[in-house]
PDB file of C-alpha atoms and ligand atoms in Angstrom:
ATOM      1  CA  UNK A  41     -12.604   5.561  11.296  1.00  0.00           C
ATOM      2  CA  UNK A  42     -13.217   8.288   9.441  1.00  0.00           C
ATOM      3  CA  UNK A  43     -10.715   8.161   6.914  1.00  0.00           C
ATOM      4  CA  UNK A  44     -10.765   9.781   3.205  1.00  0.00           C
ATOM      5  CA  UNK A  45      -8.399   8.728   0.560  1.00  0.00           C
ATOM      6  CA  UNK A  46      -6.474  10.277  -1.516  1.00  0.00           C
ATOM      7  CA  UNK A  47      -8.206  11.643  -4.886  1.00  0.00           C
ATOM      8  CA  UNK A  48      -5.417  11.284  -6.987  1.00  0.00           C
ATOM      9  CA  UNK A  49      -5.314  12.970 -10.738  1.00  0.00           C
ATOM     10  CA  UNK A  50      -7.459  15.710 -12.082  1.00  0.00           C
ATOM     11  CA  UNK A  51     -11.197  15.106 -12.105  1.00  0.00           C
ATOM     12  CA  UNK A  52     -13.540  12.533 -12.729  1.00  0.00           C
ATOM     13  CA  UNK A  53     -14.112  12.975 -15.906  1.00  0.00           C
ATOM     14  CA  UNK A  54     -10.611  11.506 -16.838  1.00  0.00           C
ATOM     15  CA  UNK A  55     -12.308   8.507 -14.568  1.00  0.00           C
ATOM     16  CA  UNK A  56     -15.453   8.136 -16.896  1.00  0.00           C
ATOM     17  CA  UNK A  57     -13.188   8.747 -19.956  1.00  0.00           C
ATOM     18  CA  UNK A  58     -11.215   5.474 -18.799  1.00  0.00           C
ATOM     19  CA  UNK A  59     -14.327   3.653 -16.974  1.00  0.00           C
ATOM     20  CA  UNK A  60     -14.362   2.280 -13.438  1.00  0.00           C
ATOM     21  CA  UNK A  61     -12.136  -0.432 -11.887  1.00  0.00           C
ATOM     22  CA  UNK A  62     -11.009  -1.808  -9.023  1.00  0.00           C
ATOM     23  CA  UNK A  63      -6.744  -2.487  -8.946  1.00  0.00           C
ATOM     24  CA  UNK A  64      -5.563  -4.484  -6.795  1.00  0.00           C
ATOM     25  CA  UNK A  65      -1.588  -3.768  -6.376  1.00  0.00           C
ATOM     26  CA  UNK A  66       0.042  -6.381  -4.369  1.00  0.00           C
ATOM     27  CA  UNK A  67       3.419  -7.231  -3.285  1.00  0.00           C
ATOM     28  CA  UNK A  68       6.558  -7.068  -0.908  1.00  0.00           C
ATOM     29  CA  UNK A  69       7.851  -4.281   0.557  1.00  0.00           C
ATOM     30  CA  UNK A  70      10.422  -2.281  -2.080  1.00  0.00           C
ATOM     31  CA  UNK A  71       8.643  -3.984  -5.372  1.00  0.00           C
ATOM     32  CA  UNK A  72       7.386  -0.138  -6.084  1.00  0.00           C
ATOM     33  CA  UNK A  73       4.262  -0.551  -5.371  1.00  0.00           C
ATOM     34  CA  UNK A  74       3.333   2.728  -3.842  1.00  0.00           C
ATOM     35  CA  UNK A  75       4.570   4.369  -6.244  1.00  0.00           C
ATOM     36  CA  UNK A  76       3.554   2.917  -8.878  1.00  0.00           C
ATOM     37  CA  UNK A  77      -0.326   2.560  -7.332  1.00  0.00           C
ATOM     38  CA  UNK A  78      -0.281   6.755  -6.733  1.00  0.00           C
ATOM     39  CA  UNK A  79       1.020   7.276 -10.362  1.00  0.00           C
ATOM     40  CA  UNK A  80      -1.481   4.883 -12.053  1.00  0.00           C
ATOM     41  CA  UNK A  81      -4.611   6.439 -10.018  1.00  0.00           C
ATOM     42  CA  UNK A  82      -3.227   9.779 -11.037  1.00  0.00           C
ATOM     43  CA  UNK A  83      -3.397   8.995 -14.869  1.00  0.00           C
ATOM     44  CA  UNK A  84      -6.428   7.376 -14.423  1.00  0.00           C
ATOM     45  CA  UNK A  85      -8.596   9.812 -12.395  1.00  0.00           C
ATOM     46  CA  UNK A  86      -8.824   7.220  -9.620  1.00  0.00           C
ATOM     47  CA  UNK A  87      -8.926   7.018  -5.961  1.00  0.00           C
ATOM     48  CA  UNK A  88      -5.693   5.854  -4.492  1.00  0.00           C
ATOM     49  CA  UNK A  89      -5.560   3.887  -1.225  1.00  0.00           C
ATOM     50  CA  UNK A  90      -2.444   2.787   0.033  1.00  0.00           C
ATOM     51  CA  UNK A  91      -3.238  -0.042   2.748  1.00  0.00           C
ATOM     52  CA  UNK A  92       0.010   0.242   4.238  1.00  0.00           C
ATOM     53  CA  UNK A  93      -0.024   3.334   5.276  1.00  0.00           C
ATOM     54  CA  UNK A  94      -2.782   2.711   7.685  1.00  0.00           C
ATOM     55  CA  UNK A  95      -1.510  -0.476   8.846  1.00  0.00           C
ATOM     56  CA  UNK A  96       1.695   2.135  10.011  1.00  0.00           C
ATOM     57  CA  UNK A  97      -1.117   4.323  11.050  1.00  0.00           C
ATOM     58  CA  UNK A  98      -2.454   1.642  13.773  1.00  0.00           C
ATOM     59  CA  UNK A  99       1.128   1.132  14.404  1.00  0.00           C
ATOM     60  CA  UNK A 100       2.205   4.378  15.322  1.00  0.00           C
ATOM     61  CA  UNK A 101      -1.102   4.933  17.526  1.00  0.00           C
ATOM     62  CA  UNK A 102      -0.298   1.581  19.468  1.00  0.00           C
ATOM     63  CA  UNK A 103       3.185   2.274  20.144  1.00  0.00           C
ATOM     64  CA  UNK A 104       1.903   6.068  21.016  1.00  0.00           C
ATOM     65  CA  UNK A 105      -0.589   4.627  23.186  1.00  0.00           C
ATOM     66  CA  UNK A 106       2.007   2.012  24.695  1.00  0.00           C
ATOM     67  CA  UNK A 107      -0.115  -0.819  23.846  1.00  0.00           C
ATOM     68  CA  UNK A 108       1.280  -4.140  23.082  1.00  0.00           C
ATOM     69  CA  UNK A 109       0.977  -6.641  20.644  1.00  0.00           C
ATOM     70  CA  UNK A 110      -1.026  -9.098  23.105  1.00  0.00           C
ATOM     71  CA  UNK A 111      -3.731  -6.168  23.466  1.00  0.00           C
ATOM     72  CA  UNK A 112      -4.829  -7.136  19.863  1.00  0.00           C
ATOM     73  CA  UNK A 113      -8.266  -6.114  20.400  1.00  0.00           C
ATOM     74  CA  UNK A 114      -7.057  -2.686  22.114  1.00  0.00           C
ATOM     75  CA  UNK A 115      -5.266  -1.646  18.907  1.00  0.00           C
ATOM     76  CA  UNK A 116      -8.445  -2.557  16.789  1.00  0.00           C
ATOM     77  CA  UNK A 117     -10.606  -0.652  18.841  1.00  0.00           C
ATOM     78  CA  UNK A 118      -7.765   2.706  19.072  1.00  0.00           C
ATOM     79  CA  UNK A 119      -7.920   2.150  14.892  1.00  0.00           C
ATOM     80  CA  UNK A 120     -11.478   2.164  14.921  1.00  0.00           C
ATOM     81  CA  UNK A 121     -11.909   5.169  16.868  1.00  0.00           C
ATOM     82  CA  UNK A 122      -9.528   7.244  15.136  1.00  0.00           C
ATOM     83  CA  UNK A 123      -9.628  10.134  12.419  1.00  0.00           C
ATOM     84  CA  UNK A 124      -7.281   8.526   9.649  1.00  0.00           C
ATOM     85  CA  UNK A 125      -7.400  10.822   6.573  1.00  0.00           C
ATOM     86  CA  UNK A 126      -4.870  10.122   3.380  1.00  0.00           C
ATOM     87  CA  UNK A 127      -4.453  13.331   1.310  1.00  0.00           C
ATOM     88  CA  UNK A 128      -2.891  13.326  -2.266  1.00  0.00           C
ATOM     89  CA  UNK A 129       1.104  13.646  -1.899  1.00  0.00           C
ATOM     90  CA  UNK A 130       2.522  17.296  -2.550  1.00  0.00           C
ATOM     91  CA  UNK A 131       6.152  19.019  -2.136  1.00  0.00           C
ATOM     92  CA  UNK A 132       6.302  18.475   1.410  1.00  0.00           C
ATOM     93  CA  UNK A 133       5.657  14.863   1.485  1.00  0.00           C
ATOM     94  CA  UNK A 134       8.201  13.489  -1.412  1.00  0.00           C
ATOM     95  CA  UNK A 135       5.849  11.760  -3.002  1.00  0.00           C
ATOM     96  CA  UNK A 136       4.194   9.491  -0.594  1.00  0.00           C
ATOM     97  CA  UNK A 137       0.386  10.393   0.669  1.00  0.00           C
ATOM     98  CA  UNK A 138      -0.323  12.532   3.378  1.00  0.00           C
ATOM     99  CA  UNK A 139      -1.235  10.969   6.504  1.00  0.00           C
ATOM    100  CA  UNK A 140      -2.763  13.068   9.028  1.00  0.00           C
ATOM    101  CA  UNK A 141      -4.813  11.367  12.576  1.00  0.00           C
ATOM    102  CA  UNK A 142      -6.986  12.843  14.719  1.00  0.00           C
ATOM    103  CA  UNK A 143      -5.679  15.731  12.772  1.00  0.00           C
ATOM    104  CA  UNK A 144      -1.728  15.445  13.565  1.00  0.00           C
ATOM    105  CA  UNK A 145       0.169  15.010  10.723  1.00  0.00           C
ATOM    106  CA  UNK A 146       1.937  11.878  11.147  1.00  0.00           C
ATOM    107  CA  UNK A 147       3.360  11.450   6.968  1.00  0.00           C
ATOM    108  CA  UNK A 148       6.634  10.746   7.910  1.00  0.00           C
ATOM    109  CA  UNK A 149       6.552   9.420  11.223  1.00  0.00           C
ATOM    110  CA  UNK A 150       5.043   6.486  10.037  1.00  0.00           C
ATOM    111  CA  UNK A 151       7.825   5.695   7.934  1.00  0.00           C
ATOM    112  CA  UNK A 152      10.340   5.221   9.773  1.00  0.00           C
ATOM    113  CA  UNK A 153      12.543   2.322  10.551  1.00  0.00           C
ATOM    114  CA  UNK A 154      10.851   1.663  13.904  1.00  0.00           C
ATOM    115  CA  UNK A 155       7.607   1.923  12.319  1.00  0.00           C
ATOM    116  CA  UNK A 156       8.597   0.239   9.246  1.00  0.00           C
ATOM    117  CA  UNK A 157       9.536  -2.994  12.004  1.00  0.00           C
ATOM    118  CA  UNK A 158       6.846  -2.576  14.303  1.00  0.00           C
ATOM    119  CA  UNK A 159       3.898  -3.013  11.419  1.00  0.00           C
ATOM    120  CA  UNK A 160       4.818  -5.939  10.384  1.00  0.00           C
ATOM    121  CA  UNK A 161       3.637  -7.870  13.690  1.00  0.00           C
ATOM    122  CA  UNK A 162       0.650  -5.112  13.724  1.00  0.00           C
ATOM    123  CA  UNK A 163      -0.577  -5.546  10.621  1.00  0.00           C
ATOM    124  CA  UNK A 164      -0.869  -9.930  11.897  1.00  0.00           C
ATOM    125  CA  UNK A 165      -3.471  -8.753  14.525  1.00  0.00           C
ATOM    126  CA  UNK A 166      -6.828 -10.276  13.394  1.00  0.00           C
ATOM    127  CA  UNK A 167      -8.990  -7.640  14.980  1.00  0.00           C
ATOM    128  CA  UNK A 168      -6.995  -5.098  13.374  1.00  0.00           C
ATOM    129  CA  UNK A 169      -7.303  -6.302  10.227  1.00  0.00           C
ATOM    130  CA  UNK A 170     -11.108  -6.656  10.227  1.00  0.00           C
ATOM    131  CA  UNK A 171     -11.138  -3.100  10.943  1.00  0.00           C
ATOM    132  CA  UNK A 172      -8.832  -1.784   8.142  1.00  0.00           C
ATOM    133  CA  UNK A 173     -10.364  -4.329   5.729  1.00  0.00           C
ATOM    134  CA  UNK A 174     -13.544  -2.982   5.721  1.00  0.00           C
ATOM    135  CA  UNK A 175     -12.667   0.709   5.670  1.00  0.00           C
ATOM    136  CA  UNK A 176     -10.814  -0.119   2.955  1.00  0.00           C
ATOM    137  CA  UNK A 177     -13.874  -1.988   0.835  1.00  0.00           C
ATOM    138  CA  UNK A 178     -16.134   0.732   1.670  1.00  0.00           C
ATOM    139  CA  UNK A 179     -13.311   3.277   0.305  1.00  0.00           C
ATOM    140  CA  UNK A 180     -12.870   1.118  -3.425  1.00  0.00           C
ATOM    141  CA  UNK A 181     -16.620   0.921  -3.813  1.00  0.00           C
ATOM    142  CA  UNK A 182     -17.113   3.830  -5.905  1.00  0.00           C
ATOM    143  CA  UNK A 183     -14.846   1.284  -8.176  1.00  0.00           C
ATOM    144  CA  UNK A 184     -12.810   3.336  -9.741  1.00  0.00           C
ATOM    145  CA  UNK A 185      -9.986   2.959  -7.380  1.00  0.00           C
ATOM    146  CA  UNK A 186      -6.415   1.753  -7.049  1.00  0.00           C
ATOM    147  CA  UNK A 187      -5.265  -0.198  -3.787  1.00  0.00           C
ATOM    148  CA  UNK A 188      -2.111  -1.217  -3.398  1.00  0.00           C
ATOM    149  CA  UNK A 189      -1.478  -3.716  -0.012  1.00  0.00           C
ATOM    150  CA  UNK A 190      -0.333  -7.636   0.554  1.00  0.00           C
ATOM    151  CA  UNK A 191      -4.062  -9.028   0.472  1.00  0.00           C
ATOM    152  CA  UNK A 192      -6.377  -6.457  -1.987  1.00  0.00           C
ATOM    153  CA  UNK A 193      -6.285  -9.168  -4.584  1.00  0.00           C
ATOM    154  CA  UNK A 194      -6.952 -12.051  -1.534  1.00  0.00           C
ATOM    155  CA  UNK A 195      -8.996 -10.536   0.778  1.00  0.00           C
ATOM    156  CA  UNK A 196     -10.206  -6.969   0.609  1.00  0.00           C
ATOM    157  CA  UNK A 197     -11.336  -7.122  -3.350  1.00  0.00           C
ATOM    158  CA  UNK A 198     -11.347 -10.639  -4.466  1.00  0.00           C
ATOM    159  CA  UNK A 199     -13.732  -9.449  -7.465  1.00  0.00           C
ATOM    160  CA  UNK A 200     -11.371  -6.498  -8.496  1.00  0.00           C
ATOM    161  CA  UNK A 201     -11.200  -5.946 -12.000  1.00  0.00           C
ATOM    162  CA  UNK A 202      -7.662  -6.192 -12.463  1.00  0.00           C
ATOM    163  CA  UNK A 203      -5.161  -8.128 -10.107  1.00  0.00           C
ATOM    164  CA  UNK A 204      -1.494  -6.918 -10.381  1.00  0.00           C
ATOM    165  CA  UNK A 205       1.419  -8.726  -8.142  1.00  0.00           C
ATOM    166  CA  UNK A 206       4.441  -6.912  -7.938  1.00  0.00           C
ATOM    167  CA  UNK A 207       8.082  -8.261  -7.331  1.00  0.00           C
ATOM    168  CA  UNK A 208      11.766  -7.575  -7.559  1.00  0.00           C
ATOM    169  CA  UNK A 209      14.706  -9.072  -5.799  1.00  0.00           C
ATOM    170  CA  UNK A 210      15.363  -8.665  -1.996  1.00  0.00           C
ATOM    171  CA  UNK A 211      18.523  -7.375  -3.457  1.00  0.00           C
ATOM    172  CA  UNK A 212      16.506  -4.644  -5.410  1.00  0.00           C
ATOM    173  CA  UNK A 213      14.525  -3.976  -2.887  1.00  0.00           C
ATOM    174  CA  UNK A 214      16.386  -3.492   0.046  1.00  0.00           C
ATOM    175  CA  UNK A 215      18.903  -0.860  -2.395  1.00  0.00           C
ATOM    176  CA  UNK A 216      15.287   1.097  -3.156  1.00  0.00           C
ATOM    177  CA  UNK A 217      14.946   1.079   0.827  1.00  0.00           C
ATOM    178  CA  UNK A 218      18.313   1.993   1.454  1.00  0.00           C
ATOM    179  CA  UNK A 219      17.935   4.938  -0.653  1.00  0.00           C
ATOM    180  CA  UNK A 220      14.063   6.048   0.642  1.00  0.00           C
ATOM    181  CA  UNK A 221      16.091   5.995   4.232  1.00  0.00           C
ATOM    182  CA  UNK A 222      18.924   7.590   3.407  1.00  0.00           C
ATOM    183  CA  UNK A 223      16.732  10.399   1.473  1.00  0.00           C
ATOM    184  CA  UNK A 224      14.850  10.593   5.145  1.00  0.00           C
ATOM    185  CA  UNK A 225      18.258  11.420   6.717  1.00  0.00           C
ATOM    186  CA  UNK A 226      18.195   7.761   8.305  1.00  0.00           C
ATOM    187  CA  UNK A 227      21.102   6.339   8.602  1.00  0.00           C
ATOM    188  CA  UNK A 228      20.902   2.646   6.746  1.00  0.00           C
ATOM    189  CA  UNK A 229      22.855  -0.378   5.931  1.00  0.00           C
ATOM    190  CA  UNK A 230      22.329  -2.333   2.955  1.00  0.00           C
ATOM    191  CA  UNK A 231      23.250  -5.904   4.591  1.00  0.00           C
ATOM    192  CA  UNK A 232      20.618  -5.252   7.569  1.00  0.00           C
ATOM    193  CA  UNK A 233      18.116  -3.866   5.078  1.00  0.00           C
ATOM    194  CA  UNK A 234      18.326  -7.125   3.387  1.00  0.00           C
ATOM    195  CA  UNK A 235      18.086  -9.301   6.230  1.00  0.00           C
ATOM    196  CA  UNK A 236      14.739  -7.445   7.550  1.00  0.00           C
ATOM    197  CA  UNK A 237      13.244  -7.303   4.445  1.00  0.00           C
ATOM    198  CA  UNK A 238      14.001 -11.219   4.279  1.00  0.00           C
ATOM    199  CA  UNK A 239      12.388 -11.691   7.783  1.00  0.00           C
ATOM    200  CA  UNK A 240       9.763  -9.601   7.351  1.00  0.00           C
ATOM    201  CA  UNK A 241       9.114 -11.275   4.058  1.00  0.00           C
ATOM    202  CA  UNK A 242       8.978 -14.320   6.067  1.00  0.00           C
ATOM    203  CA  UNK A 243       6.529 -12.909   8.743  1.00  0.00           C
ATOM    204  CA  UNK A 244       4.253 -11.544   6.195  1.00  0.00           C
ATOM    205  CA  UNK A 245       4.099 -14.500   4.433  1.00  0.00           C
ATOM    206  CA  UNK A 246       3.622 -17.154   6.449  1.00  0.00           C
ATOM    207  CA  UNK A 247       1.447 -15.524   9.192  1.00  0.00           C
ATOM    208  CA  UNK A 248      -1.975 -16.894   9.460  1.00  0.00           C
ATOM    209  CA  UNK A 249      -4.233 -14.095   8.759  1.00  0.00           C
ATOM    210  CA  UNK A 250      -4.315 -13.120   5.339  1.00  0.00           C
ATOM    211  CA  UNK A 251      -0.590 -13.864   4.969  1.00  0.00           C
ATOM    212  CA  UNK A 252       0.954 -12.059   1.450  1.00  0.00           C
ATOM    213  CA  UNK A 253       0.184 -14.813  -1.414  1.00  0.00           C
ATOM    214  CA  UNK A 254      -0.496 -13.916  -5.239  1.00  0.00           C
ATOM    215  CA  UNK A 255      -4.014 -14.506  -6.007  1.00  0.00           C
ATOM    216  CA  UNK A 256      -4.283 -17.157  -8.398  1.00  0.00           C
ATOM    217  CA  UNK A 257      -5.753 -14.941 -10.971  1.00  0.00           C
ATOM    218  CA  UNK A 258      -3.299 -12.108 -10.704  1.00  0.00           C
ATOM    219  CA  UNK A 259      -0.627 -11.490 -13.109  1.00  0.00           C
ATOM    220  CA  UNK A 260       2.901 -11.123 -11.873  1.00  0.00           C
ATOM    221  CA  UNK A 261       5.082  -8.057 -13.076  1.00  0.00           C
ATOM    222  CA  UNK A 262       9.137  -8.056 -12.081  1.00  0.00           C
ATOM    223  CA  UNK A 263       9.844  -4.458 -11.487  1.00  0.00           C
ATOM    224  CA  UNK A 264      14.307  -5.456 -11.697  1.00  0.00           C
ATOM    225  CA  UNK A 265      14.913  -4.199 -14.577  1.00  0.00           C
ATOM    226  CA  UNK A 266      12.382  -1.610 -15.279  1.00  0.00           C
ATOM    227  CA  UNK A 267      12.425   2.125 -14.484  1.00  0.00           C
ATOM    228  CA  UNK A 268       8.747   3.711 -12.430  1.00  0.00           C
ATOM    229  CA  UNK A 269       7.920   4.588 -16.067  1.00  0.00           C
ATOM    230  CA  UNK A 270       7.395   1.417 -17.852  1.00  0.00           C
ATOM    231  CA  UNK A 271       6.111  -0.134 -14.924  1.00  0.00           C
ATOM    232  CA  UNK A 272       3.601   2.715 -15.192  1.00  0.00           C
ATOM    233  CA  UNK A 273       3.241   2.354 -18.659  1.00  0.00           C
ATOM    234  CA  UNK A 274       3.012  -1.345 -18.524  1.00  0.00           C
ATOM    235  CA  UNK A 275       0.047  -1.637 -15.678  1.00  0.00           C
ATOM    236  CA  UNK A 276      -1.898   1.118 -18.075  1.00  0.00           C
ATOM    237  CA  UNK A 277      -1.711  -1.051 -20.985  1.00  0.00           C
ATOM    238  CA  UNK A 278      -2.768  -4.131 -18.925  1.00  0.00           C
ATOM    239  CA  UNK A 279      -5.788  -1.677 -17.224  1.00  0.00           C
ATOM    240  CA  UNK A 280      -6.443  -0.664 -21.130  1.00  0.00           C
ATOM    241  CA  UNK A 281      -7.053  -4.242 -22.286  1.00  0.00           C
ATOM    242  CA  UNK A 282      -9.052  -4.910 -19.395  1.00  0.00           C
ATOM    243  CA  UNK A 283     -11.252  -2.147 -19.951  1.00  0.00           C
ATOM    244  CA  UNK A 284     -11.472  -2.702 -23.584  1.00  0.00           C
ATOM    245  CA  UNK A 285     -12.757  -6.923 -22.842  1.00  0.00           C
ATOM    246  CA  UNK A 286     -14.919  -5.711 -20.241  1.00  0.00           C
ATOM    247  CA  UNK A 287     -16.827  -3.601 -23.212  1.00  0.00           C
ATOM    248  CA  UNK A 288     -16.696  -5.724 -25.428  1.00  0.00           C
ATOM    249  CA  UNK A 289     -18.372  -8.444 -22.995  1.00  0.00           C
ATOM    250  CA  UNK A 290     -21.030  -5.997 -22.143  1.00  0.00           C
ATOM    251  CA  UNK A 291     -21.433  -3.218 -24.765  1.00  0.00           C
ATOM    252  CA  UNK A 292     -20.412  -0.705 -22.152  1.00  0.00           C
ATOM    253  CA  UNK A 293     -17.446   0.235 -19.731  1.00  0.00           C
ATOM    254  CA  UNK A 294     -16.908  -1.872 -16.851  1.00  0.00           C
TER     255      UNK A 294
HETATM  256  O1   DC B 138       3.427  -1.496   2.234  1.00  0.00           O
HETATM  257  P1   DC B 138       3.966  -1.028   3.575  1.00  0.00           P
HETATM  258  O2   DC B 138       5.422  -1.356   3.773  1.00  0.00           O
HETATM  259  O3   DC B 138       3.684   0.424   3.807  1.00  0.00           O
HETATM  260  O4   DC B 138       3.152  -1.838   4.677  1.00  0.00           O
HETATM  261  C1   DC B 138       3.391  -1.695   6.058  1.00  0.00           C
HETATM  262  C2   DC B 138       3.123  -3.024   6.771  1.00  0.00           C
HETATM  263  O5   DC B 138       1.743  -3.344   6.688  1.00  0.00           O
HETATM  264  C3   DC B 138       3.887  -4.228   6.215  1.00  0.00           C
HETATM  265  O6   DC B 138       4.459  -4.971   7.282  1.00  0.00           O
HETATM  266  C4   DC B 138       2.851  -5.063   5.535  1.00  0.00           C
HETATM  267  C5   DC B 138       1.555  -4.658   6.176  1.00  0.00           C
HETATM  268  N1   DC B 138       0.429  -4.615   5.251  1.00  0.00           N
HETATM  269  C6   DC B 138      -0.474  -5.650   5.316  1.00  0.00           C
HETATM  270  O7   DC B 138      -0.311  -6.573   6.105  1.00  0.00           O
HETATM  271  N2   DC B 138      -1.565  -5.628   4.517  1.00  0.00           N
HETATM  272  C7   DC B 138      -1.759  -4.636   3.644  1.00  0.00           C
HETATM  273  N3   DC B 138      -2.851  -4.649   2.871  1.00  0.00           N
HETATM  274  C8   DC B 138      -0.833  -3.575   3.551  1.00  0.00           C
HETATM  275  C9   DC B 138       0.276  -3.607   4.370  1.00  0.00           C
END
């Protein structure tokens, strides 16, 4: 696949300034991750990858393609062999990524409700996963990157610099997805938002293949009761420190 992330922020001299890292950025659906992940690269100089959206990308090709979900190794193989590119987010995309395949544009089709539902079962395929896992290491080893996903911290970067697990509330989460539909002209309602996002919850965390789980050295941030700002604030603090030890460990920056 030949996909190429989004180079978020100005140059990479703001990347040198800061050093290189890998950030993992996991979580449920509607903790802010995205967000969050595209505003932290951007302050940083670093490559953003956001995971999900080419899970939905493999999504919307299988359903396009009228595969199933027992032709697991079909959808791998469709994944493999397409053009996935993620461009930085601009005016037309309100602030998610640009996600164009086989050069259709395809940023908001992937996000809606259908897709939102379908990737969920998707993203459980094995094959699929091996795929997207290692496009995605190859695109974080420049290592100064951000990746937000369910398994960076798990599975796709284990040795990432800094591991980040975001939560909030199904309550919190499913108003934040009420109001990303409703801003989509999508008409939502909040008591089936919160029982998908509890299923799919479920789904993503119990499945067997790299199922969501906090990695054991990750550190856990709530985003209830905090506005996109502190979060932001708060992760570049954390990524500060980080950088700071890793100096002072080795005389240099990470
Ligand atoms: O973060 P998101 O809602 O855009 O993710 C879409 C789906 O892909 C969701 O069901 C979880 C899944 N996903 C995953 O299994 N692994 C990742 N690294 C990222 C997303």
């Amino acid at each position: 696949m030949g996909d190429k992330s989004a180079k978020s922020g100005e140059s990479q001299t703001e990347a040198t300034q800061f050093g290189a890292l890998q950030i993992a950025i996991d979580g449920p659906a509607g903790a802010g991750k995205s967000t969050v992940a595209r505003r932290l690269a951007e302050s940083l100089g670093y490559l953003y990858i956001d995971t999900g959206a080419m899970y939905r990308t493999a999504t919307w090709l299988a359903r396009k393609h009228n595969l199933s979900l027992s032709q697991a190794d079909e959808i791998a193989q469709l994944a493999a062999g397409s053009d996935i590119v993620l461009k930085p987010a601009d005016e037309t995309s309100e602030g998610r990524i640009r996600v164009f395949v086989n050069g259709e544009e395809v940023t908001m089709a992937i996000r809606t409700r259908e897709i939102t539902e379908w990737a969920s079962p998707v993203s459980a395929l094995a094959p699929l996963r091996t795929v997207l896992v290692k496009k995605q290491q190859q695109l974080a080893s420049s290592g100064a990157a951000v990746l937000d996903g369910r398994d960076i911290g798990t599975v796709v970067l284990p040795n990432a610099g800094l591991k980040i697990f975001l939560t909030a509330s199904p309550d919190v989460r499913a108003r934040r997805c009420l109001i990303d539909l409703e801003r989509q002209g999508e008409k939502a309602n909040f008591d089936e938002l919160l029982k998908a996002i509890n299923e799919r919850d479920h789904r993503d965390s119990t499945r067997d293949v790299s199922p969501l789980t906090k990695a054991d050295d990750a550190i856990e941030v709530s985003t209830d009761n905090l506005s996109i700002d502190q979060v932001v604030d708060k992760l570049m603090s954390l990524v500060k420190s980080r950088l700071q030890q890793s100096t002072s460990k080795s005389g240099s920056p990470a």
